[in-house]
Amino acid sequence: MGVKRPNIIAFFTVISAWSQNDTIKSAHFKTYEESIISSLYYLDTSNSFEIIYNANNTTNYLNLEPNKRAQIGANVSYKLIDISYGFSPSFLTENKDNSGSKHFTISTRFYLKKWMQSFTFINQTGFYISDGATETAFPKMRTTKIGGTTSYIFNDKFSFKTLANQKEWQTTSAGSFIPNFSIYYTNIDLNSPSAGNHSDIFIFSLAPSYFYNWVIHEKLLLSAGLSAGYGLNSVDGDVYGIAEVSSNFKIGYNTDTFFTFVNYNFSKFNQNTNTQIRLNDAINTLKFTLGYRFKAPKKLTQLYDKANKKIGI
């Protein structure tokens, strides 16, 4: 059975506070920055890999799949403060028979007017490696990914926060062209004496994208986004071309107090087919959330304003 591992994440960031003050206001979406936003969530995320190589005139595929560690948790946010608590209970189907597996993820975004900066950190321990016919467990195999994406939102009428979180809600349908520049570093370590050394992977990519928030009803919304681009991939010093494809989908229900949504994100990086050995990289994230907003107590507002004044923002 899986071992429970609680995670507590808190962000008290000057950059985030700065971006809060520079958020573009619009009649095309509501903002809930002054509310305390609480939620319960179910999260299933993983970073898998695919190795493609030629041997004896045959193309072979090795799939590196992490032991899934589904998580349930709670989140409370107010302006720049964002606190989450999550754990991986053994009663969830995805966590059964994954003893020793570990999964830790941090994902957040900062906004400055039309600019958006995302940050991702994923640490996984425990993988299965399969070639389609056989499957071998590598319980000590570990991967660590760190990086992010810098984006520019062209359309002032479009709210990316509606897609990313519940601090805004789109009230009239709108979309936007959004170019993205991404940098990621990944370390893969098999932690096996007979398997050789670890690998260091760097990805640099530029991917134009388009996102759209479709307001079906004042309380119901569909969001979708798609991006495709190209870049460079360095694997232990060897540089290759790489193609990037990513998508984002959300369906949400919202009132000024209660909200719920399902959000799915997918990103994949495929190496140039001309390389002898290809290492493809995919990130999948599924999140289901139930939440409630309420007015911040006067004392909390005063304390926050006092702290902001001392910081000088």
CSV table of C-alpha atoms in Angstrom, one decimal:
chain,number,residue,atom,x,y,z
A,1,MET,CA,0.0,0.0,0.0
A,2,GLY,CA,1.1,3.6,-0.6
A,3,VAL,CA,2.8,5.6,2.1
A,4,LYS,CA,1.1,8.8,3.0
A,5,ARG,CA,3.2,11.9,2.5
A,6,PRO,CA,1.7,15.2,3.5
A,7,ASN,CA,2.9,18.3,1.6
A,8,ILE,CA,2.4,21.9,2.8
A,9,ILE,CA,3.2,24.6,0.3
A,10,ALA,CA,3.1,28.4,1.1
A,11,PHE,CA,4.0,31.3,-1.2
A,12,PHE,CA,4.7,34.8,0.2
A,13,THR,CA,6.2,36.4,-2.8
A,14,VAL,CA,7.1,40.0,-3.5
A,15,ILE,CA,6.9,39.3,-7.3
A,16,SER,CA,3.3,38.0,-6.8
A,17,ALA,CA,2.3,41.0,-4.7
A,18,TRP,CA,3.7,43.3,-7.4
A,19,SER,CA,1.8,41.5,-10.1
A,20,GLN,CA,-1.5,41.6,-8.1
A,21,ASN,CA,-1.3,45.4,-8.1
A,22,ASP,CA,-0.7,45.5,-11.8
A,23,THR,CA,-3.5,43.2,-12.9
A,24,ILE,CA,-5.5,44.6,-15.8
A,25,LYS,CA,-9.1,45.4,-14.8
A,26,SER,CA,-11.8,44.7,-17.4
A,27,ALA,CA,-15.5,44.8,-17.8
A,28,HIS,CA,-15.2,41.4,-19.5
A,29,PHE,CA,-14.4,39.4,-16.4
A,30,LYS,CA,-15.0,39.6,-12.6
A,31,THR,CA,-12.1,39.6,-10.2
A,32,TYR,CA,-12.1,38.0,-6.7
A,33,GLU,CA,-8.7,39.3,-5.5
A,34,GLU,CA,-10.3,40.7,-2.3
A,35,SER,CA,-11.9,37.4,-1.3
A,36,ILE,CA,-10.5,34.5,0.6
A,37,ILE,CA,-10.7,31.5,-1.7
A,38,SER,CA,-10.9,28.0,-0.2
A,39,SER,CA,-11.1,24.7,-2.1
A,40,LEU,CA,-10.9,20.9,-1.9
A,41,TYR,CA,-9.2,19.2,-4.8
A,42,TYR,CA,-8.3,15.8,-6.4
A,43,LEU,CA,-5.0,15.9,-8.3
A,44,ASP,CA,-3.5,13.3,-10.6
A,45,THR,CA,-0.3,14.4,-12.3
A,46,SER,CA,2.7,12.6,-13.8
A,47,ASN,CA,5.8,13.1,-15.9
A,48,SER,CA,6.4,10.1,-18.2
A,49,PHE,CA,9.1,9.5,-20.8
A,50,GLU,CA,9.5,7.4,-24.0
A,51,ILE,CA,12.8,6.2,-25.4
A,52,ILE,CA,12.9,5.3,-29.1
A,53,TYR,CA,16.0,3.5,-30.6
A,54,ASN,CA,16.9,1.4,-33.5
A,55,ALA,CA,18.4,-2.1,-33.0
A,56,ASN,CA,18.8,-4.9,-35.6
A,57,ASN,CA,16.9,-2.8,-38.2
A,58,THR,CA,13.9,-2.6,-35.8
A,59,THR,CA,12.5,0.5,-34.1
A,60,ASN,CA,12.1,-0.2,-30.3
A,61,TYR,CA,10.1,1.7,-27.7
A,62,LEU,CA,10.8,1.9,-24.0
A,63,ASN,CA,8.1,3.6,-21.9
A,64,LEU,CA,9.1,5.0,-18.5
A,65,GLU,CA,5.9,5.4,-16.5
A,66,PRO,CA,5.9,6.6,-12.9
A,67,ASN,CA,3.9,4.9,-10.2
A,68,LYS,CA,0.9,7.2,-10.0
A,69,ARG,CA,0.4,9.1,-6.7
A,70,ALA,CA,-3.0,10.6,-6.9
A,71,GLN,CA,-3.5,13.3,-4.3
A,72,ILE,CA,-6.4,14.9,-2.4
A,73,GLY,CA,-6.0,18.2,-0.5
A,74,ALA,CA,-7.1,21.6,0.4
A,75,ASN,CA,-6.1,25.1,-0.6
A,76,VAL,CA,-6.6,28.6,0.8
A,77,SER,CA,-5.5,31.8,-1.0
A,78,TYR,CA,-5.8,35.5,-0.3
A,79,LYS,CA,-4.1,37.9,-2.7
A,80,LEU,CA,-0.3,36.9,-2.6
A,81,ILE,CA,-0.9,34.2,0.1
A,82,ASP,CA,-1.4,30.7,-1.3
A,83,ILE,CA,-1.4,27.7,1.1
A,84,SER,CA,-2.0,24.1,0.1
A,85,TYR,CA,-2.0,20.9,2.0
A,86,GLY,CA,-2.2,17.6,0.1
A,87,PHE,CA,-1.5,13.9,0.7
A,88,SER,CA,-1.7,10.6,-1.2
A,89,PRO,CA,-4.1,8.2,0.6
A,90,SER,CA,-3.7,4.5,0.0
A,91,PHE,CA,-7.4,3.9,-0.5
A,92,LEU,CA,-7.3,5.6,-3.9
A,93,THR,CA,-7.0,3.0,-6.7
A,94,GLU,CA,-4.0,4.8,-8.3
A,95,ASN,CA,-2.0,4.6,-5.0
A,96,LYS,CA,-2.5,0.9,-4.3
A,97,ASP,CA,0.6,-1.4,-4.6
A,98,ASN,CA,2.9,1.7,-4.9
A,99,SER,CA,4.8,1.2,-1.7
A,100,GLY,CA,7.8,3.6,-1.5
A,101,SER,CA,6.6,5.7,-4.4
A,102,LYS,CA,6.9,9.5,-3.9
A,103,HIS,CA,5.5,12.4,-5.8
A,104,PHE,CA,5.9,16.1,-5.0
A,105,THR,CA,4.6,18.9,-7.3
A,106,ILE,CA,4.6,22.7,-7.1
A,107,SER,CA,3.0,24.8,-9.8
A,108,THR,CA,2.2,28.5,-9.7
A,109,ARG,CA,1.9,31.6,-11.9
A,110,PHE,CA,2.7,35.3,-11.5
A,111,TYR,CA,1.1,38.1,-13.5
A,112,LEU,CA,2.4,41.5,-14.4
A,113,LYS,CA,-0.1,43.4,-16.6
A,114,LYS,CA,-0.1,41.4,-19.9
A,115,TRP,CA,2.9,39.2,-18.9
A,116,MET,CA,2.5,35.8,-17.2
A,117,GLN,CA,5.2,33.6,-15.7
A,118,SER,CA,4.5,30.0,-14.7
A,119,PHE,CA,6.7,27.8,-12.6
A,120,THR,CA,6.7,24.0,-12.2
A,121,PHE,CA,8.6,21.6,-10.0
A,122,ILE,CA,8.0,17.9,-10.2
A,123,ASN,CA,9.9,15.2,-8.2
A,124,GLN,CA,9.0,11.5,-8.7
A,125,THR,CA,10.4,8.3,-7.3
A,126,GLY,CA,9.3,4.8,-8.4
A,127,PHE,CA,8.9,3.9,-12.1
A,128,TYR,CA,8.0,1.0,-14.4
A,129,ILE,CA,9.9,0.5,-17.6
A,130,SER,CA,8.2,-1.5,-20.3
A,131,ASP,CA,8.8,-2.4,-24.0
A,132,GLY,CA,5.3,-3.5,-24.7
A,133,ALA,CA,5.9,-7.2,-23.9
A,134,THR,CA,7.6,-7.0,-20.5
A,135,GLU,CA,7.6,-4.6,-17.6
A,136,THR,CA,10.3,-4.1,-15.0
A,137,ALA,CA,9.9,-2.2,-11.8
A,138,PHE,CA,12.6,0.4,-10.8
A,139,PRO,CA,11.3,1.5,-7.3
A,140,LYS,CA,14.4,3.7,-6.7
A,141,MET,CA,14.3,5.5,-10.1
A,142,ARG,CA,13.9,9.2,-9.6
A,143,THR,CA,13.2,12.1,-11.9
A,144,THR,CA,13.3,15.8,-11.1
A,145,LYS,CA,11.9,18.5,-13.4
A,146,ILE,CA,12.1,22.3,-12.8
A,147,GLY,CA,11.3,25.1,-15.2
A,148,GLY,CA,8.6,27.4,-16.4
A,149,THR,CA,7.1,29.4,-19.2
A,150,THR,CA,7.0,33.1,-20.0
A,151,SER,CA,3.9,34.2,-21.9
A,152,TYR,CA,2.4,37.4,-23.3
A,153,ILE,CA,-1.4,37.8,-23.4
A,154,PHE,CA,-2.4,40.0,-26.3
A,155,ASN,CA,-6.1,40.5,-25.7
A,156,ASP,CA,-7.1,42.6,-22.7
A,157,LYS,CA,-10.6,41.2,-22.8
A,158,PHE,CA,-9.3,37.6,-22.2
A,159,SER,CA,-8.8,36.3,-18.6
A,160,PHE,CA,-6.2,33.6,-18.3
A,161,LYS,CA,-6.8,33.4,-14.6
A,162,THR,CA,-10.3,32.0,-15.4
A,163,LEU,CA,-8.5,29.1,-17.0
A,164,ALA,CA,-5.7,28.8,-14.4
A,165,ASN,CA,-7.5,29.4,-11.1
A,166,GLN,CA,-10.6,31.0,-9.6
A,167,LYS,CA,-9.4,34.5,-8.9
A,168,GLU,CA,-11.2,35.7,-12.0
A,169,TRP,CA,-14.3,34.7,-14.0
A,170,GLN,CA,-14.9,35.5,-17.6
A,171,THR,CA,-18.3,37.1,-18.1
A,172,THR,CA,-18.2,37.6,-21.9
A,173,SER,CA,-16.6,35.1,-24.3
A,174,ALA,CA,-13.1,36.1,-25.4
A,175,GLY,CA,-9.9,34.5,-26.7
A,176,SER,CA,-6.3,35.6,-27.1
A,177,PHE,CA,-3.2,34.7,-29.1
A,178,ILE,CA,-0.4,33.9,-26.5
A,179,PRO,CA,3.2,33.2,-27.5
A,180,ASN,CA,5.1,31.1,-25.0
A,181,PHE,CA,8.8,30.7,-24.3
A,182,SER,CA,9.6,27.7,-22.1
A,183,ILE,CA,12.8,26.5,-20.3
A,184,TYR,CA,12.9,23.2,-18.4
A,185,TYR,CA,15.6,21.1,-16.8
A,186,THR,CA,15.1,17.4,-16.1
A,187,ASN,CA,17.3,15.0,-14.2
A,188,ILE,CA,16.7,11.2,-14.6
A,189,ASP,CA,18.5,8.9,-12.2
A,190,LEU,CA,17.9,5.1,-12.3
A,191,ASN,CA,19.7,4.7,-8.9
A,192,SER,CA,20.9,1.3,-10.1
A,193,PRO,CA,24.6,0.2,-10.0
A,194,SER,CA,24.2,-1.7,-13.3
A,195,ALA,CA,22.3,1.0,-15.1
A,196,GLY,CA,25.0,3.6,-15.6
A,197,ASN,CA,24.9,7.3,-14.7
A,198,HIS,CA,22.0,9.7,-14.6
A,199,SER,CA,21.0,12.0,-17.5
A,200,ASP,CA,20.7,15.8,-17.6
A,201,ILE,CA,18.1,17.2,-20.0
A,202,PHE,CA,17.5,20.9,-21.0
A,203,ILE,CA,14.6,22.1,-23.1
A,204,PHE,CA,14.3,25.5,-24.8
A,205,SER,CA,11.1,26.0,-26.9
A,206,LEU,CA,9.1,28.8,-28.5
A,207,ALA,CA,5.4,27.9,-29.0
A,208,PRO,CA,2.6,30.3,-30.2
A,209,SER,CA,-0.8,29.4,-28.8
A,210,TYR,CA,-4.4,30.4,-28.8
A,211,PHE,CA,-6.8,30.2,-25.8
A,212,TYR,CA,-10.5,30.8,-25.6
A,213,ASN,CA,-13.0,31.2,-22.8
A,214,TRP,CA,-16.6,30.4,-24.0
A,215,VAL,CA,-19.2,31.7,-21.7
A,216,ILE,CA,-22.1,29.2,-22.2
A,217,HIS,CA,-24.1,30.8,-19.3
A,218,GLU,CA,-23.2,33.5,-16.8
A,219,LYS,CA,-22.4,30.6,-14.4
A,220,LEU,CA,-21.1,28.0,-16.8
A,221,LEU,CA,-18.0,28.2,-18.9
A,222,LEU,CA,-15.8,26.1,-21.3
A,223,SER,CA,-12.1,27.0,-21.8
A,224,ALA,CA,-9.6,25.5,-24.2
A,225,GLY,CA,-6.2,26.2,-25.4
A,226,LEU,CA,-3.7,24.7,-27.9
A,227,SER,CA,-0.1,25.5,-28.6
A,228,ALA,CA,2.5,24.0,-31.0
A,229,GLY,CA,6.1,25.1,-31.4
A,230,TYR,CA,9.8,24.1,-31.9
A,231,GLY,CA,13.0,24.4,-29.9
A,232,LEU,CA,16.2,22.8,-28.8
A,233,ASN,CA,16.8,19.8,-26.5
A,234,SER,CA,20.2,19.0,-24.9
A,235,VAL,CA,20.7,15.5,-23.5
A,236,ASP,CA,24.0,15.1,-21.7
A,237,GLY,CA,25.5,17.8,-23.9
A,238,ASP,CA,24.2,16.5,-27.2
A,239,VAL,CA,21.8,19.0,-28.8
A,240,TYR,CA,18.8,18.1,-31.0
A,241,GLY,CA,15.7,19.8,-32.4
A,242,ILE,CA,12.5,19.3,-30.5
A,243,ALA,CA,8.8,19.8,-31.2
A,244,GLU,CA,6.3,20.9,-28.5
A,245,VAL,CA,2.6,20.3,-28.4
A,246,SER,CA,0.4,21.3,-25.4
A,247,SER,CA,-3.3,21.6,-24.6
A,248,ASN,CA,-5.5,22.8,-21.8
A,249,PHE,CA,-9.2,22.2,-21.2
A,250,LYS,CA,-11.5,23.4,-18.4
A,251,ILE,CA,-15.2,23.2,-17.7
A,252,GLY,CA,-16.3,25.2,-14.7
A,253,TYR,CA,-19.4,26.4,-12.8
A,254,ASN,CA,-19.1,29.6,-10.8
A,255,THR,CA,-21.1,31.9,-8.5
A,256,ASP,CA,-19.6,34.7,-6.4
A,257,THR,CA,-19.3,32.3,-3.5
A,258,PHE,CA,-19.4,28.6,-4.8
A,259,PHE,CA,-17.4,27.2,-7.7
A,260,THR,CA,-16.4,23.9,-9.1
A,261,PHE,CA,-14.3,22.8,-12.2
A,262,VAL,CA,-12.4,20.1,-13.9
A,263,ASN,CA,-9.1,21.0,-15.5
A,264,TYR,CA,-6.9,18.9,-17.8
A,265,ASN,CA,-3.4,19.9,-19.0
A,266,PHE,CA,-1.2,18.0,-21.4
A,267,SER,CA,2.3,18.8,-22.7
A,268,LYS,CA,4.6,16.7,-24.9
A,269,PHE,CA,8.1,17.3,-26.2
A,270,ASN,CA,9.2,15.1,-29.1
A,271,GLN,CA,12.8,14.9,-30.2
A,272,ASN,CA,13.9,15.2,-33.9
A,273,THR,CA,13.2,11.9,-35.7
A,274,ASN,CA,16.7,12.1,-37.3
A,275,THR,CA,18.4,11.3,-34.0
A,276,GLN,CA,19.5,7.7,-33.4
A,277,ILE,CA,18.1,7.6,-29.9
A,278,ARG,CA,15.0,9.8,-29.1
A,279,LEU,CA,13.8,10.8,-25.6
A,280,ASN,CA,10.3,12.1,-25.6
A,281,ASP,CA,8.8,13.8,-22.6
A,282,ALA,CA,5.1,14.2,-21.5
A,283,ILE,CA,3.4,15.8,-18.6
A,284,ASN,CA,-0.3,15.1,-17.8
A,285,THR,CA,-2.3,16.8,-15.1
A,286,LEU,CA,-6.0,16.2,-14.1
A,287,LYS,CA,-7.6,18.3,-11.3
A,288,PHE,CA,-11.1,18.3,-9.9
A,289,THR,CA,-11.9,21.2,-7.5
A,290,LEU,CA,-14.8,22.2,-5.2
A,291,GLY,CA,-14.5,25.7,-3.6
A,292,TYR,CA,-16.0,28.5,-1.7
A,293,ARG,CA,-15.2,32.2,-1.5
A,294,PHE,CA,-15.9,34.5,1.4
A,295,LYS,CA,-15.2,38.0,2.5
A,296,ALA,CA,-11.9,38.5,4.2
A,297,PRO,CA,-12.1,39.5,7.9
A,298,LYS,CA,-11.3,43.1,8.5
A,299,LYS,CA,-8.4,42.3,10.8
A,300,LEU,CA,-6.8,40.2,8.0
A,301,THR,CA,-7.3,43.0,5.5
A,302,GLN,CA,-5.7,45.5,7.9
A,303,LEU,CA,-2.8,43.1,8.6
A,304,TYR,CA,-2.2,42.5,4.9
A,305,ASP,CA,-2.3,46.2,4.0
A,306,LYS,CA,0.1,47.0,6.9
A,307,ALA,CA,2.6,44.3,5.7
A,308,ASN,CA,2.3,45.6,2.1
A,309,LYS,CA,3.0,49.2,3.3
A,310,LYS,CA,6.1,48.0,5.2
A,311,ILE,CA,7.4,46.1,2.1
A,312,GLY,CA,6.9,49.3,0.1
A,313,ILE,CA,4.7,47.9,-2.7
